[in-house]
Coordinates of C-alpha atoms (C1' of nucleotides) in Angstrom, one line a residue:
Chain A
M25 CA 132.2 64.8 92.5
P26 CA 135.5 65.7 94.2
E27 CA 137.9 63.3 95.8
P28 CA 139.5 63.9 99.1
P29 CA 141.9 66.7 98.5
P30 CA 145.6 65.9 98.0
T31 CA 146.7 69.5 98.6
P32 CA 144.9 72.1 100.7
N33 CA 143.9 74.2 97.7
A34 CA 142.3 71.3 95.9
R35 CA 139.0 71.8 97.6
M36 CA 138.8 75.4 96.5
I37 CA 140.0 74.7 92.9
C38 CA 137.5 71.9 92.5
K39 CA 134.7 74.1 93.6
L40 CA 135.7 76.9 91.4
D41 CA 136.2 74.6 88.5
S42 CA 132.9 72.8 88.9
I43 CA 130.9 76.0 87.9
F44 CA 133.6 77.9 86.1
P45 CA 135.8 75.6 84.2
L46 CA 139.4 76.4 84.6
S47 CA 142.3 76.0 82.2
E48 CA 145.2 73.7 83.1
E49 CA 147.3 76.8 83.6
E50 CA 144.8 78.5 85.9
R51 CA 144.5 75.3 87.9
Q52 CA 148.3 75.1 88.2
V53 CA 148.6 78.7 89.4
L54 CA 145.9 78.1 92.1
E55 CA 147.5 74.8 93.1
H56 CA 150.7 76.6 93.9
L57 CA 149.3 79.4 95.9
P58 CA 151.0 79.3 99.3
V59 CA 148.6 78.3 102.0
L60 CA 149.2 78.3 105.8
V61 CA 147.2 75.4 107.3
K62 CA 145.9 75.6 110.8
R63 CA 143.9 73.2 113.0
L64 CA 141.3 74.6 115.3
K65 CA 139.1 73.3 118.1
A66 CA 135.4 74.2 118.2
D67 CA 134.4 77.7 119.0
Q68 CA 137.7 79.4 118.2
E69 CA 137.7 82.9 116.7
I70 CA 139.3 83.0 113.3
V71 CA 139.0 86.6 112.3
S72 CA 137.3 89.3 114.4
L73 CA 135.1 92.4 113.8
G74 CA 137.2 95.5 113.2
E75 CA 140.3 93.7 112.1
R76 CA 142.2 94.5 108.8
P77 CA 143.3 91.1 107.7
Q78 CA 146.0 90.6 105.1
Q79 CA 144.8 87.1 104.2
C80 CA 141.7 85.1 103.3
C81 CA 140.6 82.0 105.1
L82 CA 139.7 78.8 103.3
V83 CA 137.8 76.1 105.1
L84 CA 139.4 72.7 104.6
E85 CA 137.6 70.5 107.1
G86 CA 134.7 71.1 109.5
L87 CA 132.2 73.9 109.9
T88 CA 132.8 77.6 110.4
C89 CA 130.4 80.5 110.9
V90 CA 130.2 84.2 110.2
Y91 CA 128.5 86.1 113.0
K92 CA 127.7 89.4 114.6
L93 CA 126.5 90.5 118.0
S94 CA 123.6 92.9 118.8
Y95 CA 124.2 95.3 121.6
A96 CA 122.0 93.1 123.8
G97 CA 124.6 90.5 123.3
R98 CA 122.5 88.3 121.1
R99 CA 124.4 86.5 118.3
Q100 CA 123.2 86.1 114.8
I101 CA 125.1 83.6 112.7
M102 CA 124.7 84.9 109.2
A103 CA 126.6 82.2 107.3
L104 CA 127.9 78.6 107.8
H105 CA 130.8 77.6 105.7
V106 CA 131.7 74.1 104.6
P107 CA 135.0 72.8 103.1
G108 CA 135.9 74.6 99.9
D109 CA 134.3 77.9 101.1
M110 CA 136.2 81.1 101.7
P111 CA 134.3 82.9 104.4
D112 CA 136.1 86.2 104.2
L113 CA 137.0 86.4 100.6
H114 CA 135.3 89.8 100.7
S115 CA 138.2 91.1 102.9
L116 CA 140.2 91.3 99.6
H117 CA 138.3 94.5 98.8
L118 CA 136.7 95.6 102.1
A119 CA 139.5 96.8 104.4
V120 CA 138.0 96.3 107.7
M121 CA 136.0 93.2 108.9
D122 CA 132.4 94.0 109.5
I123 CA 131.8 90.5 110.9
S124 CA 133.6 87.9 113.0
I125 CA 134.4 84.3 111.9
A126 CA 134.7 81.4 114.2
S127 CA 135.0 77.6 114.0
V128 CA 131.8 75.8 114.9
S129 CA 133.2 72.3 115.0
S130 CA 136.8 71.5 115.3
C131 CA 138.2 72.1 111.9
T132 CA 141.1 72.8 109.7
V133 CA 141.5 76.0 107.7
G134 CA 144.0 77.5 105.3
F135 CA 145.1 81.1 105.0
I136 CA 146.1 82.6 101.7
Q137 CA 147.7 86.0 101.5
H138 CA 145.8 88.8 99.9
E139 CA 148.8 89.8 97.8
D140 CA 149.1 86.3 96.4
L141 CA 145.4 86.3 95.5
R142 CA 145.7 89.7 94.0
R143 CA 148.7 88.7 92.0
V144 CA 146.9 85.7 90.4
C145 CA 143.8 87.7 89.7
E146 CA 145.9 90.3 87.9
R147 CA 147.6 87.7 85.7
F148 CA 144.4 85.7 85.2
P149 CA 141.4 87.9 84.9
R150 CA 139.2 84.9 84.6
L151 CA 140.2 83.9 88.1
T152 CA 139.0 87.4 89.2
A153 CA 135.7 86.6 87.8
A154 CA 135.6 83.2 89.5
F155 CA 136.4 84.6 92.9
W156 CA 134.0 87.5 92.4
R157 CA 131.4 85.0 91.6
E158 CA 132.1 83.1 94.8
T159 CA 131.3 86.2 96.8
L160 CA 128.1 86.7 94.7
V161 CA 126.9 83.3 95.7
D162 CA 127.6 84.1 99.3
A163 CA 125.5 87.2 98.9
S164 CA 122.7 85.2 97.3
I165 CA 122.7 82.9 100.3
Y166 CA 122.5 85.9 102.6
R167 CA 119.4 87.0 100.7
E168 CA 117.8 83.6 101.0
W169 CA 118.5 83.5 104.7
L170 CA 116.9 86.9 105.0
L171 CA 113.7 85.4 103.5
N172 CA 114.1 82.5 105.8
V173 CA 114.5 84.5 109.0
G174 CA 112.1 87.3 108.0
Q175 CA 109.2 85.3 106.7
R176 CA 109.2 81.7 107.5
D177 CA 108.1 80.0 110.7
A178 CA 110.6 78.0 112.8
Y179 CA 109.6 74.7 111.3
T180 CA 110.0 75.7 107.7
R181 CA 113.1 77.6 108.5
L182 CA 114.9 74.7 110.1
A183 CA 113.8 72.4 107.3
H184 CA 115.1 74.9 104.8
L185 CA 118.5 75.1 106.5
M186 CA 118.8 71.3 106.5
C187 CA 118.1 71.3 102.8
E188 CA 120.7 73.9 102.1
L189 CA 123.3 72.2 104.1
Y190 CA 122.6 68.9 102.5
T191 CA 122.8 70.4 99.1
R192 CA 126.0 72.3 99.7
L193 CA 127.8 69.4 101.4
S194 CA 126.7 67.2 98.5
A195 CA 128.2 69.6 96.0
V196 CA 131.6 69.1 97.6
G197 CA 131.2 65.4 98.0
L198 CA 130.6 65.4 101.7
T199 CA 127.3 63.6 101.9
D200 CA 126.9 59.9 102.1
E201 CA 123.8 58.6 100.4
R202 CA 121.1 60.3 102.4
T203 CA 123.1 61.4 105.4
F204 CA 125.6 64.1 106.4
E205 CA 127.6 65.2 109.3
L206 CA 126.4 68.3 111.1
P207 CA 128.7 69.1 113.9
I208 CA 126.7 71.9 115.4
T209 CA 124.9 72.4 118.7
Q210 CA 121.3 73.5 119.0
D211 CA 122.5 76.7 120.5
E212 CA 124.3 77.5 117.3
L213 CA 121.3 76.5 115.2
A214 CA 119.2 78.9 117.3
D215 CA 121.6 81.8 116.6
T216 CA 121.5 80.8 112.9
L217 CA 117.8 80.8 112.6
G218 CA 117.0 83.6 114.9
I219 CA 115.0 81.5 117.4
S220 CA 115.8 80.3 120.9
A221 CA 117.6 77.1 121.6
V222 CA 114.6 75.6 123.4
H223 CA 112.5 76.2 120.3
V224 CA 115.1 74.6 118.2
S225 CA 114.9 71.5 120.3
R226 CA 111.1 71.4 120.0
T227 CA 111.2 72.1 116.3
L228 CA 113.7 69.4 115.6
Q229 CA 111.4 67.0 117.5
A230 CA 108.6 68.1 115.2
L231 CA 110.7 67.5 112.1
R232 CA 111.7 64.1 113.5
G233 CA 108.1 63.3 114.4
D234 CA 107.0 64.0 110.9
G235 CA 109.7 61.7 109.5
L236 CA 111.5 64.5 107.7
I237 CA 114.9 64.0 109.3
E238 CA 116.6 61.6 111.7
T239 CA 119.4 62.6 113.9
A240 CA 122.0 60.5 115.6
R241 CA 125.0 62.1 117.2
K242 CA 125.8 65.0 114.9
R243 CA 124.7 63.1 111.9
V244 CA 121.5 63.9 110.0
T245 CA 119.7 61.6 107.7
V246 CA 117.0 62.6 105.2
P247 CA 114.6 59.8 104.6
S248 CA 112.7 61.6 101.9
W249 CA 114.4 64.4 100.1
S250 CA 111.3 65.6 98.3
K251 CA 109.3 65.8 101.5
L252 CA 112.0 67.8 103.3
Q253 CA 112.4 70.0 100.3
E254 CA 108.7 70.7 100.3
A255 CA 108.6 71.4 104.0
G256 CA 111.5 73.8 103.7
E257 CA 110.2 75.5 100.6
F258 CA 113.6 74.8 99.2
D259 CA 114.6 75.7 95.7
P260 CA 118.3 75.4 95.1
L261 CA 118.3 78.0 92.4
Y262 CA 119.9 80.6 94.8
L263 CA 122.9 78.4 95.3
H264 CA 123.9 78.9 91.7
L265 CA 125.4 75.4 91.5
Q266 CA 125.1 75.4 87.7
G267 CA 127.6 77.3 85.7
R268 CA 126.7 80.2 83.5
H269 CA 125.7 78.1 80.6
A270 CA 123.8 75.2 82.2
A271 CA 120.0 74.9 82.1
Chain B
M19 CA 129.1 115.8 98.2
P20 CA 127.8 115.1 94.6
E21 CA 125.9 117.7 92.6
P22 CA 122.8 116.8 90.6
P23 CA 124.0 114.5 87.9
P24 CA 124.6 116.1 84.4
T25 CA 124.7 112.6 82.8
P26 CA 122.9 109.4 84.0
N27 CA 126.3 107.8 84.8
A28 CA 127.5 110.6 87.0
R29 CA 125.7 109.2 90.1
M30 CA 127.5 105.9 89.7
I31 CA 130.8 107.4 88.9
C32 CA 130.7 109.8 91.8
K33 CA 129.8 106.9 94.2
L34 CA 132.6 104.7 92.9
D35 CA 135.1 107.5 93.0
S36 CA 134.3 108.6 96.5
I37 CA 135.6 105.4 98.0
F38 CA 137.8 104.2 95.2
P39 CA 139.5 107.2 93.5
L40 CA 139.3 106.9 89.7
S41 CA 141.7 108.2 87.2
E42 CA 140.6 110.7 84.6
E43 CA 140.6 108.1 82.0
E44 CA 138.6 105.6 84.0
R45 CA 136.1 108.3 84.7
Q46 CA 135.9 109.1 81.0
V47 CA 135.3 105.5 80.1
L48 CA 132.5 105.2 82.6
E49 CA 131.0 108.5 81.5
H50 CA 130.7 107.1 78.0
L51 CA 129.1 103.8 78.9
P52 CA 125.8 103.7 76.9
V53 CA 122.8 103.9 79.2
L54 CA 119.2 103.4 78.5
V55 CA 117.1 105.6 80.7
K56 CA 113.6 104.6 81.8
R57 CA 111.0 106.2 84.0
L58 CA 108.9 104.0 86.1
K59 CA 105.8 104.4 88.3
A60 CA 105.7 103.0 91.8
D61 CA 105.5 99.2 92.2
Q62 CA 106.6 98.2 88.7
E63 CA 108.7 95.1 88.3
I64 CA 112.2 95.8 86.9
V65 CA 113.7 92.4 86.7
S66 CA 112.1 89.1 87.8
L67 CA 113.1 85.9 89.5
G68 CA 114.3 83.4 87.0
E69 CA 115.3 85.8 84.2
R70 CA 118.6 85.9 82.5
P71 CA 119.2 89.6 82.0
Q72 CA 121.8 90.9 79.6
Q73 CA 122.1 94.3 81.4
C74 CA 122.5 95.8 84.8
C75 CA 120.2 98.3 86.4
L76 CA 121.3 101.6 87.8
V77 CA 119.1 103.7 90.0
L78 CA 119.0 107.3 89.1
E79 CA 116.1 108.7 91.0
G80 CA 113.7 107.2 93.6
L81 CA 113.8 104.0 95.6
T82 CA 113.9 100.4 94.4
C83 CA 113.8 97.1 96.2
V84 CA 115.1 93.6 95.9
Y85 CA 112.5 91.0 97.1
K86 CA 111.5 87.4 97.2
L87 CA 108.3 85.6 98.0
S88 CA 107.8 82.7 100.4
Y89 CA 105.5 79.9 99.3
A90 CA 102.9 81.4 101.6
G91 CA 103.0 84.5 99.5
R92 CA 104.8 86.6 102.1
R93 CA 107.2 89.1 100.7
Q94 CA 110.7 89.8 102.1
I95 CA 112.3 92.9 100.9
M96 CA 116.0 92.2 101.2
A97 CA 117.4 95.4 100.0
L98 CA 116.5 99.0 99.2
H99 CA 118.5 100.9 96.6
V100 CA 119.0 104.6 96.4
P101 CA 120.3 106.7 93.5
G102 CA 123.8 105.6 92.4
D103 CA 123.2 102.0 93.5
M104 CA 123.2 99.0 91.1
P105 CA 120.7 96.5 92.5
D106 CA 121.5 93.7 90.1
L107 CA 125.2 94.2 89.5
H108 CA 125.6 90.6 90.5
S109 CA 123.8 89.5 87.4
L110 CA 127.1 90.1 85.6
H111 CA 128.4 86.8 87.0
L112 CA 125.3 85.0 88.1
A113 CA 123.3 83.9 85.0
V114 CA 119.9 83.6 86.5
M115 CA 118.2 86.0 88.8
D116 CA 117.5 84.6 92.2
I117 CA 115.5 87.6 93.2
S118 CA 113.1 90.2 91.7
I119 CA 113.7 93.9 91.6
A120 CA 110.9 96.5 91.6
S121 CA 110.4 100.2 92.0
V122 CA 109.1 101.3 95.4
S123 CA 108.5 104.9 94.5
S124 CA 108.2 106.3 91.1
C125 CA 111.7 106.4 89.8
T126 CA 114.1 106.6 87.0
V127 CA 116.6 103.9 86.3
G128 CA 119.3 103.3 83.7
F129 CA 120.3 100.1 82.0
I130 CA 123.8 99.2 81.1
Q131 CA 124.6 96.3 78.9
H132 CA 126.6 93.5 80.4
E133 CA 128.9 93.3 77.5
D134 CA 129.7 97.0 77.8
L135 CA 130.5 96.6 81.5
R136 CA 132.6 93.5 80.8
R137 CA 134.5 95.4 78.2
V138 CA 135.5 98.2 80.5
C139 CA 136.4 95.8 83.2
E140 CA 138.7 94.0 80.9
R141 CA 140.4 97.2 79.8
F142 CA 140.6 98.6 83.3
P143 CA 141.1 96.0 86.0
R144 CA 140.8 98.6 88.6
L145 CA 137.2 99.2 87.6
T146 CA 136.6 95.4 88.0
A147 CA 137.8 95.9 91.6
A148 CA 135.6 98.9 92.1
F149 CA 132.5 97.1 90.9
W150 CA 133.3 93.9 92.8
R151 CA 133.6 96.1 95.9
E152 CA 130.1 97.5 95.3
T153 CA 128.7 94.0 95.3
L154 CA 130.6 93.3 98.5
V155 CA 129.1 96.3 100.2
D156 CA 125.7 95.0 99.2
A157 CA 126.6 91.7 100.8
S158 CA 127.7 93.5 103.9
I159 CA 124.3 95.2 104.1
Y160 CA 122.5 91.9 103.8
R161 CA 124.5 90.6 106.7
E162 CA 123.5 93.6 108.9
W163 CA 119.9 93.2 107.9
L164 CA 120.1 89.5 109.0
L165 CA 121.3 90.7 112.3
N166 CA 118.5 93.2 112.4
V167 CA 115.7 90.8 111.4
G168 CA 117.1 87.9 113.4
Q169 CA 117.9 89.5 116.7
R170 CA 116.5 92.9 117.2
D171 CA 113.0 93.9 118.3
A172 CA 110.8 95.9 116.0
Y173 CA 111.6 99.2 117.6
T174 CA 115.3 98.8 117.3
R175 CA 115.0 97.3 113.9
L176 CA 113.0 100.3 112.5
A177 CA 115.4 102.8 114.1
H178 CA 118.3 100.9 112.6
L179 CA 116.8 101.1 109.1
M180 CA 116.1 104.8 109.5
C181 CA 119.8 105.3 110.4
E182 CA 121.0 103.3 107.5
L183 CA 118.8 105.1 105.0
Y184 CA 119.8 108.5 106.3
T185 CA 123.4 107.6 106.1
R186 CA 123.2 106.1 102.6
L187 CA 121.2 109.0 101.3
S188 CA 123.6 111.4 102.9
A189 CA 126.5 109.7 101.1
V190 CA 125.0 110.6 97.8
G191 CA 124.0 114.1 98.8
L192 CA 120.2 113.4 99.1
T193 CA 119.7 114.5 102.6
D194 CA 118.8 118.0 103.6
E195 CA 120.1 119.0 107.0
R196 CA 118.3 116.6 109.2
T197 CA 115.7 115.3 106.9
F198 CA 115.3 113.0 103.9
E199 CA 112.6 111.8 101.5
L200 CA 111.4 108.3 102.2
P201 CA 108.8 107.5 99.5
I202 CA 107.8 104.1 101.0
T203 CA 104.6 102.8 102.5
Q204 CA 104.3 101.1 105.8
D205 CA 103.4 97.9 104.0
E206 CA 106.8 98.0 102.3
L207 CA 108.5 98.8 105.6
A208 CA 106.8 95.8 107.1
D209 CA 108.1 93.5 104.3
T210 CA 111.5 95.0 104.8
L211 CA 111.7 94.4 108.5
G212 CA 109.8 91.1 108.6
I213 CA 107.0 92.5 110.8
S214 CA 103.3 93.3 110.0
A215 CA 102.1 96.5 108.7
V216 CA 100.1 97.1 111.8
H217 CA 103.1 96.7 113.9
V218 CA 105.1 99.1 111.8
S219 CA 102.4 101.7 112.4
R220 CA 102.6 101.2 116.1
T221 CA 106.4 101.1 116.2
L222 CA 106.6 104.3 114.1
Q223 CA 104.3 105.9 116.7
A224 CA 106.6 104.8 119.5
L225 CA 109.6 106.3 117.7
R226 CA 107.8 109.5 117.1
G227 CA 106.6 109.5 120.7
D228 CA 110.1 109.2 121.9
G229 CA 111.2 112.1 119.8
L230 CA 113.5 109.9 117.6
I231 CA 112.0 110.7 114.3
E232 CA 109.3 113.0 112.9
T233 CA 107.4 112.1 109.8
A234 CA 105.4 114.3 107.4
R235 CA 104.3 113.1 104.1
K236 CA 107.0 110.7 103.0
R237 CA 109.7 112.9 104.6
V238 CA 111.5 111.9 107.7
T239 CA 113.4 114.2 110.0
V240 CA 115.8 113.2 112.7
P241 CA 115.8 115.6 115.6
S242 CA 118.8 114.0 117.3
W243 CA 121.1 111.8 115.3
S244 CA 122.9 110.4 118.3
K245 CA 119.7 109.4 120.0
L246 CA 118.4 107.6 116.9
Q247 CA 121.7 106.0 116.4
E248 CA 121.7 104.6 119.9
A249 CA 118.1 103.4 119.6
G250 CA 119.0 101.6 116.4
E251 CA 122.3 100.2 117.6
F252 CA 123.7 101.7 114.4
D253 CA 127.4 101.6 113.6
P254 CA 128.0 102.6 110.0
L255 CA 131.1 100.4 109.7
Y256 CA 129.3 97.9 107.7
L257 CA 128.4 100.4 105.0
H258 CA 132.2 100.7 104.2
L259 CA 131.8 104.4 103.3
Q260 CA 135.5 105.0 103.9
G261 CA 137.9 103.9 101.2
R262 CA 140.6 101.3 101.8
H263 CA 143.1 103.6 103.3
A264 CA 140.9 105.8 105.6
A265 CA 140.8 105.6 109.3
Chain C
dC14 C1' 132.5 55.9 137.2
dG15 C1' 131.3 60.5 137.4
dC16 C1' 131.5 65.1 135.6
dG17 C1' 129.8 68.5 132.5
dC18 C1' 127.7 70.1 128.5
dA19 C1' 123.9 69.5 125.4
dG20 C1' 119.4 68.4 125.0
dT21 C1' 114.6 68.0 126.9
dT22 C1' 110.3 69.2 129.3
dG23 C1' 106.8 72.1 131.5
dA24 C1' 104.8 76.4 133.1
dC25 C1' 104.3 80.7 132.0
dG26 C1' 105.2 85.4 129.8
dT27 C1' 105.2 88.5 125.9
dA28 C1' 106.2 90.5 121.4
dT29 C1' 104.1 90.5 117.5
dG30 C1' 100.3 88.7 114.2
dT31 C1' 95.5 88.9 112.5
dC32 C1' 91.2 90.8 111.7
dA33 C1' 88.0 94.3 111.0
dA34 C1' 86.4 98.8 111.5
dG35 C1' 87.2 103.4 111.1
dA36 C1' 89.9 107.9 110.1
dC37 C1' 92.8 110.4 107.0
dA38 C1' 94.8 112.3 103.0
dG39 C1' 96.1 113.1 98.4
dG40 C1' 94.7 112.9 93.8
dT41 C1' 90.9 113.1 90.4
dG42 C1' 86.8 114.6 88.1
dG43 C1' 83.0 117.6 88.0
Chain D
dC16 C1' 87.0 124.7 94.6
dC17 C1' 84.6 121.1 96.4
dA18 C1' 83.4 116.2 96.7
dC19 C1' 84.5 112.0 96.2
dC20 C1' 87.3 107.8 96.2
dT21 C1' 91.0 104.9 96.9
dG22 C1' 94.9 103.6 99.1
dT23 C1' 97.3 104.3 103.4
dC24 C1' 97.3 104.6 108.1
dT25 C1' 95.4 104.0 112.7
dT26 C1' 93.0 101.7 116.5
dG27 C1' 91.1 98.0 119.5
dA28 C1' 90.2 93.2 120.6
dC29 C1' 92.0 89.1 120.5
dA30 C1' 95.1 85.0 119.0
dT31 C1' 99.5 82.7 118.8
dA32 C1' 104.2 81.6 117.9
dC33 C1' 107.9 81.9 120.3
dG34 C1' 110.8 83.3 124.4
dT35 C1' 112.4 82.7 129.2
dC36 C1' 113.4 80.3 133.2
dA37 C1' 114.5 76.5 135.7
dA38 C1' 114.6 71.8 136.7
dC39 C1' 115.7 67.5 134.9
dT40 C1' 117.9 63.9 131.9
dG41 C1' 121.2 61.6 129.2
dC42 C1' 125.3 61.0 126.8
dG43 C1' 130.2 61.5 125.7
dC44 C1' 134.6 62.1 127.5
dG45 C1' 138.2 61.8 130.8

DNA sequence: CGCGCAGTTGACGTATGTCAAGACAGGTGG
DNA sequence: CCACCTGTCTTGACATACGTCAACTGCGCG
């Protein structure tokens, strides 16, 4: 649905608006929020555990991840964020970061000051609700990932993740027919799914062998959506892509 | 810190207040929110996947869980809630339930109408922030559980859960020196940790054998907090029990 | 053209799952 | 107060999905 963004904030506004229709005034206010745009290479830290940021991050291009390390040094990626997402919106009300955020691919991100966000939320309570809702959808995704990691085998888990990414990228207009860019390594997929990189490799081969996905240099194509969806036990309900009043 | 609650809402108010100091007026308003109190036996469904509730649930006594089923019928418990928690606060902004909620032990819960909550949030924007914050802490716990289930072995995972429950119960005054009630079966622990019930049994024995916990009829005692904490790689940061301005 | 990272492959190890039988305990009825 | 009964927990034998290690391949980038 959305066009390439003319201003940095457009991505965010478009996403908010799609499920929570904004008034012209609200849209204007958001449009004029000051944003500091930054380009990043792959694997750069954006915010770190323990910090007390004064700003929120907004993904404009590329892929970012939220992660944490166990004491044994194993990394769990607990979220992947696509353009339009705000990976650390929660820092608005949680003083200290309990996670780290990094770029996965090279990407461009924007930073919006907490005080600016707070100001617009005060003036427009509906925007508070819209941002709050965004953090609730994030939480819903964490829940689904817990189900994924806790109860599904590697094959189903990977299929599920592919379905989710396809769906979320689709929602922001970043899929092309039946394919999408997935600028991520198998190592990162492993940390996301809680399995080893070797096993990711084998599992991807299994999915390819079963004709559920095709991969060619960081690009995934889905020959049959319904088959992949079934293999991944994917029900998009938890993404809450319909607004409050939709079926 | 809190005394046994004189009114149903006291638990919630006390919890909100402890990290987000409320004014007398705000406290009064919350105090007078109408609550429908219900007693439940163990294993009763409170809200179900797919529903569109018009109210939020507030745990007053006992333990409740948030869960989801995989297509294979395996259950993942993605959250446990103790008195003072509101397991489905997110339903305020997410129309349809993406999870189910059930009692774990026999317990008593309160129900507060969405419209009542929305009304107080409108009149007292600071309360909006306080409730929003609650949902953000829930999300933070989901993240930690993802790390737990995705990267830690069963032994560490269980120790971690024990640490978390001890800490959270402590925060609402429900621990007694070094012990706490844990009215949960090993089956439910298994579904929480993403391991089998048999393995929970063995892992509990290992923890007991190492002197990290003692168990006697649904009551857990922690002989050495620092040892258990180390075994569970537990850092309470993610629980955000300090307010915005604490160290 | 070659360097280096990402991906692949095979052999082998292990944490955890499954099944099924048995022990225990807490609540209920006589 | 005892006896039973059901749900919970325990135990052992065995199965398996996935991890680890290490060598090899291949592709994209300079």
